[in-house]
């Protein structure tokens, strides 16, 4: 920017940077042979002097403004006294006084040019022309420090007291102003790989780990900018017009506190995927304080319930042979025996779910309403066997009698737990019966808000009302703050479709964990029914494989991987030997002549 300074000797145009301070104006005036001894820079002749360390931009001074250099010197006092004594004289005396003033100014300029400029002379406020700090602070130019007498840092470090001309880094203009044994940004030079001094997150930066190369690059960029500014000075002076260009520089701010404290600069940034409430950086107080703005901010973090239209799974493709067997068992009990099952299949690239089989874990239903899961000793092995077959758990299914609500609060919490564990496309199939006795199967998911509430532990363990989810913290439901959220906000409908292709499994073996339980007689009946089928079709029954696993007919570590790989690849190459093992064990039960 260009600033005009009017002094008794005339008006001087000064070109300074946008970040210049008042002291830079004194330096420029002295370089232009303007007498500044005993004078101060003001906005108007009657305004108080400007502080040396204040920035021009903070004072509202912009390019093209006119400032005044005011004060009394010998020549001015003589001129003023002569003008006051001759105030009643005629026009000729006034002209003589003006001529005398001009001569005195010329003489003063000549004296200034002959006088050696000293930048190290202290001003009345204790600062020098080289100082770039506020009054009361000390730097290498205004302090009495000499050499390395006040240095207190490692040997491989450098501070303003011991810097020499060979030092290629950025020169620091501040002197350490702390007790002996302490460290600050002037005397601390720690490599970025040293992390024991840092007290912040991995995404933050402090004086301990700030890269020195970045400072060198900034210094080089500043020098290049200064060179470009000097090249443009001549054009600016001739044109008289200074274009205002917004320069955006990425500035790294250093911390101004001790190593055990934290501020906005060294606090880790918020993770948008974190389940923890983000920390507010309020400008009105410290990190442990609070104000009205902070209270309003905390209120804005409370969840506002809203319905979710689109599920994560665009559709659920179900093998209806497995679904019909599940439905038929419940219908035979006249819906007095409710069941729960796990769906095994695959997730498609678009998030859709393909169901191949249903596994019913150990359970009991005493109240004819909600079944209770029992400990399952085969849970891990069944998951492993499904993985060998190229399947994974993609959903769960449960039944319930006729009722007025779709999903209870407990079922929503359980579905949210499954979705957080197995993926957002995990589906929930519900088999229900209406008042006319007709069964109906539907697919659902829970909303993202329910997933977040379950992940953060906001759902209470005990849910007294099946139509309301009781929460630990209040949420806004249609503008009203409540801890009892309506379950309808958490339910998302998933389109249910029939599979166009056929599953790799045939379902003819009795389902596990039902009453009555499966026995060796069921194995014999299964063999007699599949006497003339291929080995691949004989083993391609998910429930039959679970029976073999439960009764340990084959070794899980060595035999099941081979069997599952053949079923997956649709090959009978290695299944003939295992079929002979099964035939031999069944022959001991029903007699070997039954196979002839």
Coordinates of C-alpha atoms in Angstrom, one line a residue:
X1 CA 0.0 0.0 0.0
X2 CA 1.1 3.6 -0.6
X3 CA 0.8 6.0 2.4
X4 CA 1.3 9.8 2.2
X5 CA 2.9 11.4 5.2
X6 CA 2.8 15.2 5.4
X7 CA 5.7 16.8 7.4
X8 CA 7.0 20.4 7.8
X9 CA 9.4 19.6 4.9
X10 CA 6.6 18.4 2.6
X11 CA 4.6 15.4 1.7
X12 CA 6.4 12.0 1.3
X13 CA 4.9 9.0 -0.4
X14 CA 5.8 5.7 1.3
X15 CA 5.3 2.2 -0.1
X16 CA 4.8 -0.4 2.6
X17 CA 3.3 -3.9 2.8
X18 CA -0.3 -4.6 3.9
X19 CA 1.0 -6.1 7.2
X20 CA 3.2 -3.1 8.0
X21 CA 3.2 -1.4 11.4
X22 CA 3.7 2.2 12.4
X23 CA 7.4 1.7 13.0
X24 CA 7.9 0.9 9.3
X25 CA 6.7 4.4 8.5
X26 CA 9.4 5.9 10.7
X27 CA 12.0 3.7 9.0
X28 CA 10.8 4.8 5.5
X29 CA 10.7 8.4 6.5
X30 CA 14.3 8.3 7.8
X31 CA 15.4 6.6 4.6
X32 CA 13.9 9.5 2.7
X33 CA 15.9 12.0 4.8
X34 CA 12.9 13.2 6.7
X35 CA 13.7 14.5 10.2
X36 CA 11.7 12.3 12.6
X37 CA 13.5 13.3 15.9
X38 CA 10.9 14.3 18.5
X39 CA 8.1 13.9 16.0
X40 CA 5.1 11.5 16.0
X41 CA 2.8 10.2 13.3
X42 CA -0.9 11.0 13.7
X43 CA -4.0 10.7 11.5
X44 CA -4.7 14.4 11.9
X45 CA -2.6 17.2 13.4
X46 CA -4.8 17.2 16.5
X47 CA -5.0 13.4 17.1
X48 CA -2.8 11.5 19.6
X49 CA 0.3 9.8 18.2
X50 CA 0.0 6.3 16.8
X51 CA 1.6 3.5 18.8
X52 CA 4.8 2.2 17.2
X53 CA 3.9 -1.5 17.3
X54 CA 0.3 -1.1 16.0
X55 CA -0.6 -2.5 12.5
X56 CA -1.7 0.0 10.0
X57 CA -4.6 -2.3 8.9
X58 CA -5.9 -2.6 12.5
X59 CA -5.9 1.2 12.8
X60 CA -8.1 1.5 9.7
X61 CA -5.4 3.0 7.5
X62 CA -5.6 1.9 3.9
X63 CA -3.7 2.7 0.7
X64 CA -4.0 6.3 -0.3
X65 CA -4.6 7.7 3.2
X66 CA -2.8 10.9 4.4
X67 CA -1.0 10.9 7.7
X68 CA 0.8 13.7 9.5
X69 CA 4.2 13.9 11.1
X70 CA 3.8 16.4 13.9
X71 CA 6.2 17.7 16.6
X72 CA 8.4 20.6 17.5
X73 CA 12.1 21.1 16.4
X74 CA 14.4 24.1 16.5
X75 CA 13.6 25.2 13.1
X76 CA 9.9 24.9 13.6
X77 CA 9.9 26.6 16.9
X78 CA 11.9 29.5 15.4
X79 CA 9.5 29.7 12.5
X80 CA 6.5 29.5 14.8
X81 CA 8.0 32.2 17.1
X82 CA 8.8 34.4 14.1
X83 CA 5.4 33.9 12.7
X84 CA 3.8 34.6 16.0
X85 CA 5.9 37.8 16.5
X86 CA 5.1 39.0 13.0
X87 CA 1.4 38.1 13.1
X88 CA 0.4 41.7 12.7
X89 CA 3.0 42.5 10.0
X90 CA 2.4 43.2 6.4
X91 CA 2.4 40.8 3.5
X92 CA 6.1 41.5 2.7
X93 CA 7.1 40.3 6.2
X94 CA 5.0 37.1 5.8
X95 CA 6.8 36.4 2.5
X96 CA 10.1 36.8 4.2
X97 CA 9.2 34.4 7.0
X98 CA 8.1 31.8 4.4
X99 CA 11.4 32.2 2.6
X100 CA 13.2 31.8 5.9
X101 CA 11.3 28.7 6.8
X102 CA 12.1 27.1 3.4
X103 CA 15.8 27.9 3.9
X104 CA 15.7 26.4 7.4
X105 CA 14.0 23.2 6.0
X106 CA 16.6 22.9 3.3
X107 CA 19.4 23.3 5.9
X108 CA 17.8 20.6 8.0
X109 CA 17.6 18.2 5.1
X110 CA 21.2 18.8 4.4
X111 CA 22.1 18.1 8.0
X112 CA 20.1 14.9 8.0
X113 CA 21.7 13.7 4.9
X114 CA 25.1 14.4 6.4
X115 CA 24.2 12.9 9.7
X116 CA 24.7 9.1 10.0
X117 CA 21.4 7.2 10.4
X118 CA 21.4 5.0 13.5
X119 CA 18.8 2.3 13.7
X120 CA 19.9 1.1 17.1
X121 CA 19.2 4.3 18.9
X122 CA 16.4 3.9 21.4
X123 CA 13.3 6.0 21.1
X124 CA 11.7 7.6 24.2
X125 CA 9.5 4.6 24.6
X126 CA 12.5 2.2 24.9
X127 CA 12.1 0.8 21.3
X128 CA 14.4 1.1 18.3
X129 CA 13.6 1.4 14.7
X130 CA 14.3 -2.3 14.2
X131 CA 11.9 -3.4 16.9
X132 CA 8.7 -5.1 15.8
X133 CA 6.9 -5.7 19.1
X134 CA 4.8 -3.8 21.5
X135 CA 6.1 -1.4 24.2
X136 CA 7.3 -3.4 27.2
X137 CA 8.6 -6.4 25.3
X138 CA 12.3 -7.0 24.5
X139 CA 14.1 -8.3 21.4
X140 CA 17.7 -8.6 20.3
X141 CA 17.7 -4.9 19.1
X142 CA 16.5 -3.3 22.3
X143 CA 17.8 -5.7 25.0
X144 CA 21.2 -5.8 26.5
X145 CA 21.9 -9.4 25.6
X146 CA 25.3 -10.1 24.1
X147 CA 26.5 -13.2 22.3
X148 CA 25.6 -16.5 23.8
X149 CA 25.4 -15.4 27.4
X150 CA 21.6 -15.8 27.6
X151 CA 21.3 -18.9 25.4
X152 CA 19.7 -21.9 27.0
X153 CA 19.1 -24.5 24.4
X154 CA 20.7 -27.7 23.0
X155 CA 23.8 -27.4 20.9
X156 CA 22.1 -28.2 17.6
X157 CA 19.6 -25.4 18.1
X158 CA 19.8 -21.8 17.2
X159 CA 18.1 -18.7 18.8
X160 CA 18.2 -15.0 18.0
X161 CA 21.1 -14.5 20.4
X162 CA 23.5 -16.8 18.6
X163 CA 22.4 -16.7 15.0
X164 CA 25.1 -15.8 12.5
X165 CA 25.2 -15.0 8.9
X166 CA 25.7 -18.6 7.9
X167 CA 22.4 -19.6 9.3
X168 CA 20.1 -20.4 6.4
X169 CA 16.8 -20.7 8.3
X170 CA 14.2 -18.1 9.0
X171 CA 15.6 -15.4 11.4
X172 CA 13.6 -14.9 14.5
X173 CA 13.2 -11.3 15.8
X174 CA 12.0 -12.2 19.3
X175 CA 14.1 -12.7 22.3
X176 CA 13.2 -15.4 24.8
X177 CA 11.4 -13.9 27.8
X178 CA 11.0 -16.9 30.1
X179 CA 12.9 -18.3 33.1
X180 CA 16.0 -20.3 32.7
X181 CA 15.3 -23.9 31.7
X182 CA 12.0 -23.2 29.9
X183 CA 11.4 -23.4 26.2
X184 CA 9.5 -21.3 23.7
X185 CA 9.2 -21.0 19.9
X186 CA 12.4 -19.0 19.8
X187 CA 14.8 -21.5 21.5
X188 CA 13.0 -24.8 20.8
X189 CA 14.1 -26.7 17.7
X190 CA 12.7 -30.2 17.9
X191 CA 12.5 -32.6 14.9
X192 CA 9.1 -33.6 13.6
X193 CA 9.7 -37.2 14.5
X194 CA 10.1 -36.4 18.2
X195 CA 6.6 -36.9 19.6
X196 CA 7.1 -37.1 23.3
X197 CA 7.0 -33.3 23.7
X198 CA 3.7 -33.0 21.9
X199 CA 0.4 -33.0 23.8
X200 CA -2.2 -33.0 21.0
X201 CA -3.8 -35.3 18.4
X202 CA -2.3 -36.6 15.2
X203 CA -4.0 -34.0 13.0
X204 CA -2.8 -31.0 15.0
X205 CA 0.4 -29.0 15.0
X206 CA 2.3 -27.2 17.7
X207 CA 5.7 -25.6 18.2
X208 CA 7.3 -28.9 19.0
X209 CA 6.4 -30.7 15.7
X210 CA 6.0 -27.8 13.3
X211 CA 8.1 -28.5 10.3
X212 CA 11.1 -26.3 9.9
X213 CA 11.0 -26.8 6.1
X214 CA 7.7 -25.0 6.0
X215 CA 9.2 -22.0 7.6
X216 CA 12.1 -21.9 5.1
X217 CA 9.5 -22.2 2.3
X218 CA 7.5 -19.3 3.8
X219 CA 10.6 -17.2 4.1
X220 CA 11.5 -17.9 0.4
X221 CA 8.0 -17.1 -0.7
X222 CA 8.1 -13.8 1.3
X223 CA 11.3 -12.9 -0.4
X224 CA 9.9 -13.6 -3.8
X225 CA 6.8 -11.5 -3.0
X226 CA 9.0 -8.7 -1.8
X227 CA 11.0 -8.8 -5.1
X228 CA 7.8 -8.7 -7.1
X229 CA 6.6 -5.8 -5.0
X230 CA 9.8 -3.9 -5.6
X231 CA 9.4 -4.4 -9.4
X232 CA 5.9 -3.1 -9.3
X233 CA 6.8 0.0 -7.2
X234 CA 7.8 2.1 -10.2
X235 CA 4.6 1.4 -12.0
X236 CA 2.6 2.2 -8.8
X237 CA 4.4 5.5 -8.3
X238 CA 3.8 6.6 -11.9
X239 CA 0.2 5.6 -12.1
X240 CA -0.9 6.8 -8.7
X241 CA -3.5 4.1 -8.5
X242 CA -3.0 1.0 -6.3
X243 CA -5.3 -2.0 -7.1
X244 CA -6.6 -3.8 -4.1
X245 CA -5.8 -7.5 -4.5
X246 CA -6.9 -10.1 -2.0
X247 CA -4.0 -12.3 -1.1
X248 CA -4.9 -15.6 0.6
X249 CA -2.1 -17.2 2.4
X250 CA -2.3 -20.3 4.5
X251 CA -0.9 -19.3 7.8
X252 CA 0.1 -21.8 10.4
X253 CA -0.4 -20.4 13.9
X254 CA 1.9 -21.4 16.7
X255 CA 0.8 -22.0 20.2
X256 CA 1.5 -19.3 22.8
X257 CA 1.2 -21.5 25.9
X258 CA 3.2 -24.0 27.8
X259 CA 3.8 -27.6 26.8
X260 CA 1.1 -29.0 29.1
X261 CA -1.7 -26.7 28.0
X262 CA -4.0 -26.8 24.9
X263 CA -5.6 -24.3 22.7
X264 CA -7.5 -24.1 19.4
X265 CA -4.3 -24.6 17.4
X266 CA -3.2 -27.9 19.1
X267 CA -6.5 -29.5 19.8
X268 CA -7.2 -32.4 17.4
X269 CA -9.8 -31.8 14.7
X270 CA -13.3 -33.3 15.0
X271 CA -13.9 -36.6 13.3
X272 CA -17.2 -36.5 11.4
X273 CA -17.5 -40.3 11.9
X274 CA -16.9 -40.2 15.6
X275 CA -19.8 -41.1 17.9
X276 CA -18.5 -38.7 20.5
X277 CA -19.9 -35.2 20.8
X278 CA -17.5 -32.7 19.2
X279 CA -15.7 -30.2 21.4
X280 CA -16.6 -26.6 20.8
X281 CA -13.9 -24.0 20.4
X282 CA -15.5 -20.9 21.7
X283 CA -13.7 -17.6 21.3
X284 CA -15.4 -16.1 24.4
X285 CA -13.7 -18.3 27.0
X286 CA -11.3 -21.3 27.6
X287 CA -11.9 -24.9 26.8
X288 CA -13.5 -25.6 30.2
X289 CA -15.8 -22.5 30.2
X290 CA -19.3 -22.0 28.9
X291 CA -21.5 -19.2 27.7
X292 CA -24.9 -18.5 26.1
X293 CA -23.5 -19.4 22.6
X294 CA -22.2 -22.7 23.9
X295 CA -25.5 -23.5 25.5
X296 CA -27.3 -22.9 22.2
X297 CA -24.7 -24.9 20.4
X298 CA -25.3 -27.9 22.7
X299 CA -29.0 -27.6 22.1
X300 CA -28.4 -27.7 18.4
X301 CA -26.6 -31.1 18.8
X302 CA -29.7 -32.8 20.1
X303 CA -31.2 -35.2 17.5
X304 CA -34.3 -34.1 15.7
X305 CA -36.2 -37.2 14.7
X306 CA -37.3 -37.6 11.1
X307 CA -38.5 -40.4 9.0
X308 CA -36.0 -42.0 6.5
X309 CA -37.4 -42.7 3.1
X310 CA -34.6 -44.7 1.4
X311 CA -33.2 -47.9 3.0
X312 CA -29.6 -49.0 2.6
X313 CA -30.7 -52.2 1.0
X314 CA -32.7 -51.5 -2.2
X315 CA -34.3 -54.9 -2.0
X316 CA -34.3 -58.3 -0.3
X317 CA -34.3 -61.4 -2.6
X318 CA -35.5 -64.3 -0.6
X319 CA -35.4 -68.0 -1.3
X320 CA -39.1 -68.7 -0.7
X321 CA -38.5 -72.4 -0.1
X322 CA -36.7 -71.5 3.1
X323 CA -39.2 -68.8 4.0
X324 CA -42.2 -71.2 3.4
X325 CA -40.6 -73.9 5.7
X326 CA -40.2 -71.2 8.4
X327 CA -43.7 -70.0 7.9
X328 CA -45.3 -73.5 7.8
X329 CA -43.8 -74.5 11.1
X330 CA -45.3 -71.5 12.8
X331 CA -48.6 -71.9 11.1
X332 CA -48.9 -75.5 12.2
X333 CA -48.6 -74.3 15.8
X334 CA -51.4 -71.8 15.1
X335 CA -49.0 -69.0 15.8
X336 CA -48.6 -70.0 19.4
X337 CA -45.0 -70.9 18.9
X338 CA -42.9 -67.9 17.7
X339 CA -39.4 -68.4 16.1
X340 CA -36.3 -66.5 15.3
X341 CA -33.9 -67.3 12.5
X342 CA -30.7 -66.0 11.0
X343 CA -30.5 -65.4 7.2
X344 CA -27.4 -66.5 5.3
X345 CA -26.7 -65.3 1.8
X346 CA -24.8 -62.5 0.1
X347 CA -24.8 -58.7 -0.3
X348 CA -24.9 -57.4 -3.9
X349 CA -22.9 -54.5 -5.2
X350 CA -25.9 -52.1 -4.9
X351 CA -26.6 -53.2 -1.3
X352 CA -29.4 -55.6 -2.0
X353 CA -29.6 -58.8 0.0
X354 CA -29.8 -62.3 -1.4
X355 CA -31.0 -65.0 1.0
X356 CA -30.0 -68.7 0.5
X357 CA -30.9 -70.3 3.8
X358 CA -32.3 -69.7 7.3
X359 CA -30.6 -71.0 10.4
X360 CA -32.7 -71.3 13.6
X361 CA -30.6 -71.1 16.7
X362 CA -31.5 -72.7 20.1
X363 CA -34.5 -70.8 21.5
X364 CA -37.6 -71.2 23.6
X365 CA -41.0 -69.4 23.6
X366 CA -42.8 -69.5 26.9
X367 CA -45.2 -66.6 26.7
X368 CA -46.3 -67.3 23.1
X369 CA -45.2 -63.8 22.3
X370 CA -41.4 -63.3 22.1
X371 CA -38.9 -66.2 21.8
X372 CA -35.8 -66.1 24.0
X373 CA -32.4 -67.1 22.4
X374 CA -30.4 -69.8 24.3
X375 CA -26.6 -70.2 24.3
X376 CA -25.5 -71.7 21.0
X377 CA -22.3 -73.9 21.2
X378 CA -22.2 -74.2 17.4
X379 CA -22.5 -70.5 16.6
X380 CA -18.9 -69.9 15.6
X381 CA -18.6 -73.1 13.6
X382 CA -21.8 -72.4 11.7
X383 CA -20.4 -68.9 10.8
X384 CA -17.2 -70.5 9.7
X385 CA -19.0 -73.2 7.6
X386 CA -21.2 -70.5 6.0
X387 CA -18.0 -68.6 5.1
X388 CA -16.6 -71.8 3.5
X389 CA -19.8 -72.0 1.4
X390 CA -19.3 -68.3 0.3
X391 CA -22.2 -67.1 2.5
X392 CA -22.4 -64.5 5.2
X393 CA -25.1 -63.4 7.7
X394 CA -27.3 -60.9 5.8
X395 CA -30.3 -60.6 8.1
X396 CA -32.6 -62.1 10.7
X397 CA -36.2 -63.2 10.7
X398 CA -38.8 -63.4 13.5
X399 CA -42.5 -64.0 13.9
X400 CA -45.1 -62.4 16.1
X401 CA -48.8 -62.8 16.6
X402 CA -51.3 -60.2 15.6
X403 CA -50.6 -56.7 17.1
X404 CA -51.1 -53.0 16.3
X405 CA -47.4 -52.0 15.8
X406 CA -44.9 -53.2 13.3
X407 CA -41.7 -53.5 15.4
X408 CA -41.4 -53.1 19.2
X409 CA -38.8 -50.9 20.8
X410 CA -36.8 -54.0 21.9
X411 CA -36.8 -55.4 18.3
X412 CA -35.7 -52.0 16.9
X413 CA -32.8 -52.0 19.3
X414 CA -31.8 -55.5 18.4
X415 CA -32.1 -54.8 14.7
X416 CA -29.9 -51.7 15.1
X417 CA -27.3 -53.8 17.0
X418 CA -27.2 -56.3 14.1
X419 CA -26.9 -53.5 11.4
X420 CA -24.0 -51.9 13.3
X421 CA -22.3 -55.3 13.6
X422 CA -22.9 -56.9 10.2
X423 CA -23.3 -53.8 8.0
X424 CA -25.9 -51.2 7.0
X425 CA -27.6 -53.5 4.4
X426 CA -28.5 -56.1 7.1
X427 CA -32.3 -56.7 6.8
X428 CA -35.1 -57.7 9.2
X429 CA -37.8 -60.1 7.9
X430 CA -41.0 -60.2 9.9
X431 CA -43.6 -62.9 9.6
X432 CA -46.9 -61.8 11.1
X433 CA -50.6 -62.8 11.0
X434 CA -53.5 -60.6 10.7
X435 CA -56.9 -60.7 12.4
X436 CA -58.2 -63.0 9.7
X437 CA -55.5 -65.6 10.3
X438 CA -53.6 -64.9 7.1
X439 CA -49.8 -64.7 7.3
X440 CA -47.7 -61.9 5.8
X441 CA -43.9 -61.5 5.4
X442 CA -42.3 -58.0 5.2
X443 CA -38.8 -56.7 5.1
X444 CA -37.5 -53.7 7.1
X445 CA -34.4 -51.9 8.3
X446 CA -33.9 -49.3 11.0
X447 CA -32.9 -45.7 10.2
X448 CA -29.5 -44.1 10.5
X449 CA -30.7 -42.2 13.6
X450 CA -31.5 -45.5 15.3
X451 CA -28.1 -46.8 14.4
X452 CA -26.4 -43.8 15.9
X453 CA -28.5 -44.0 19.1
X454 CA -27.6 -47.7 19.5
X455 CA -23.9 -47.1 18.8
X456 CA -23.7 -44.3 21.4
X457 CA -25.6 -46.4 24.0
X458 CA -28.6 -44.0 24.2
X459 CA -31.2 -46.8 24.3
X460 CA -32.1 -47.9 27.8
X461 CA -31.9 -51.6 28.5
X462 CA -35.4 -51.8 29.9
X463 CA -38.2 -50.7 27.5
X464 CA -41.6 -50.6 29.2
X465 CA -43.6 -49.4 26.2
X466 CA -43.2 -51.4 23.0
X467 CA -44.3 -48.4 20.9
X468 CA -41.8 -46.0 22.4
X469 CA -38.0 -46.2 22.6
X470 CA -36.9 -44.9 26.0
X471 CA -33.7 -42.9 25.7
X472 CA -31.1 -41.6 28.1
X473 CA -30.8 -38.2 26.5
X474 CA -33.8 -36.1 25.2
X475 CA -34.4 -35.7 21.4
X476 CA -36.8 -33.5 19.5
X477 CA -39.9 -35.2 18.1
X478 CA -41.9 -32.9 15.9
X479 CA -40.6 -29.9 17.8
X480 CA -41.2 -31.4 21.3
X481 CA -38.3 -32.5 23.5
X482 CA -38.8 -36.0 24.8
X483 CA -37.0 -39.1 26.0
X484 CA -39.7 -41.5 24.7
X485 CA -39.2 -41.6 20.9
X486 CA -42.0 -43.1 18.7
X487 CA -40.8 -46.3 17.0
X488 CA -42.3 -45.2 13.6
X489 CA -39.4 -42.8 13.1
X490 CA -36.9 -45.6 13.2
X491 CA -38.5 -48.1 10.8
X492 CA -37.6 -48.1 7.0
X493 CA -39.5 -50.4 4.6
X494 CA -37.4 -52.6 2.3
X495 CA -38.9 -54.0 -0.9
X496 CA -39.3 -57.8 -0.7
X497 CA -38.8 -59.8 -3.9
X498 CA -38.6 -63.5 -4.9
X499 CA -35.3 -64.9 -6.3
X500 CA -35.4 -65.5 -10.0
X501 CA -32.5 -68.0 -9.7
X502 CA -32.5 -71.1 -7.6
X503 CA -30.5 -71.4 -4.4
X504 CA -27.6 -73.9 -4.3
X505 CA -29.3 -75.7 -1.4
X506 CA -32.2 -78.1 -1.3
X507 CA -34.3 -78.2 1.8
X508 CA -35.5 -81.7 2.7
X509 CA -33.6 -82.4 6.0
X510 CA -35.5 -81.4 9.2
X511 CA -34.6 -78.0 10.5
X512 CA -32.3 -77.9 13.5
X513 CA -33.3 -76.9 17.1
X514 CA -37.0 -77.7 16.7
X515 CA -39.2 -79.9 18.7
X516 CA -38.9 -82.8 18.3
X517 CA -35.1 -82.7 17.9
X518 CA -33.3 -84.4 15.0
X519 CA -32.0 -87.9 15.6
X520 CA -30.1 -90.6 13.7
X521 CA -33.5 -91.9 12.4
X522 CA -33.8 -88.6 10.5
X523 CA -30.4 -89.2 9.0
X524 CA -31.5 -92.7 7.8
X525 CA -34.7 -91.4 6.4
X526 CA -32.8 -88.7 4.5
X527 CA -30.5 -91.3 3.0
X528 CA -33.3 -93.5 1.9
X529 CA -35.1 -90.5 0.3
X530 CA -31.8 -89.5 -1.5
X531 CA -30.7 -93.0 -2.4
X532 CA -30.4 -92.4 -6.1
X533 CA -29.2 -88.8 -6.1
X534 CA -25.7 -87.6 -6.9
X535 CA -23.2 -86.9 -4.0
X536 CA -23.4 -83.2 -4.8
X537 CA -27.2 -83.1 -4.4
X538 CA -26.9 -85.3 -1.3
X539 CA -24.7 -82.9 0.6
X540 CA -26.3 -79.7 -0.8
X541 CA -28.6 -79.2 2.2
X542 CA -27.7 -76.5 4.7
X543 CA -29.6 -78.2 7.6
X544 CA -28.0 -81.6 6.8
X545 CA -24.6 -80.0 7.0
X546 CA -25.5 -78.6 10.4
X547 CA -26.6 -82.0 11.5
X548 CA -23.3 -83.5 10.5
X549 CA -21.5 -80.7 12.3
X550 CA -23.5 -81.2 15.4
X551 CA -23.1 -85.0 15.6
X552 CA -19.4 -84.8 14.6
X553 CA -19.7 -87.4 11.8
X554 CA -16.8 -85.6 10.0
X555 CA -13.9 -83.6 11.1
X556 CA -14.6 -79.9 10.9
X557 CA -11.0 -78.8 10.3
X558 CA -10.1 -81.3 7.5
X559 CA -13.3 -82.6 6.0
X560 CA -15.7 -79.7 6.0
X561 CA -13.5 -77.3 3.9
X562 CA -13.4 -79.9 1.1
X563 CA -17.1 -80.6 1.2
X564 CA -18.0 -76.9 1.2
X565 CA -15.6 -76.1 -1.6
X566 CA -17.2 -78.9 -3.8
X567 CA -20.7 -77.6 -3.0
X568 CA -19.6 -74.0 -3.8
X569 CA -18.0 -75.1 -7.1
X570 CA -20.9 -77.5 -7.9
X571 CA -18.5 -80.5 -8.2
X572 CA -18.9 -84.1 -6.9
X573 CA -15.2 -85.0 -7.4
X574 CA -14.2 -85.3 -3.7
X575 CA -17.7 -86.1 -2.3
X576 CA -17.9 -89.8 -3.2
X577 CA -15.5 -90.8 -0.4
X578 CA -17.5 -88.8 2.2
X579 CA -20.8 -90.4 0.9
X580 CA -19.4 -93.8 1.5
X581 CA -18.5 -92.8 5.1
X582 CA -22.1 -91.7 5.7
X583 CA -23.5 -94.9 4.1
X584 CA -21.4 -97.0 6.4
X585 CA -22.6 -95.3 9.5
X586 CA -26.2 -95.4 8.4
X587 CA -25.8 -99.1 7.5
X588 CA -25.0 -99.8 11.1
X589 CA -28.3 -98.3 12.1
X590 CA -30.8 -99.6 9.5
X591 CA -28.9 -102.6 8.1
X592 CA -26.6 -102.7 5.1
X593 CA -29.1 -104.7 3.0
X594 CA -31.3 -101.7 2.7
X595 CA -28.9 -100.1 0.2
X596 CA -28.8 -103.2 -2.1

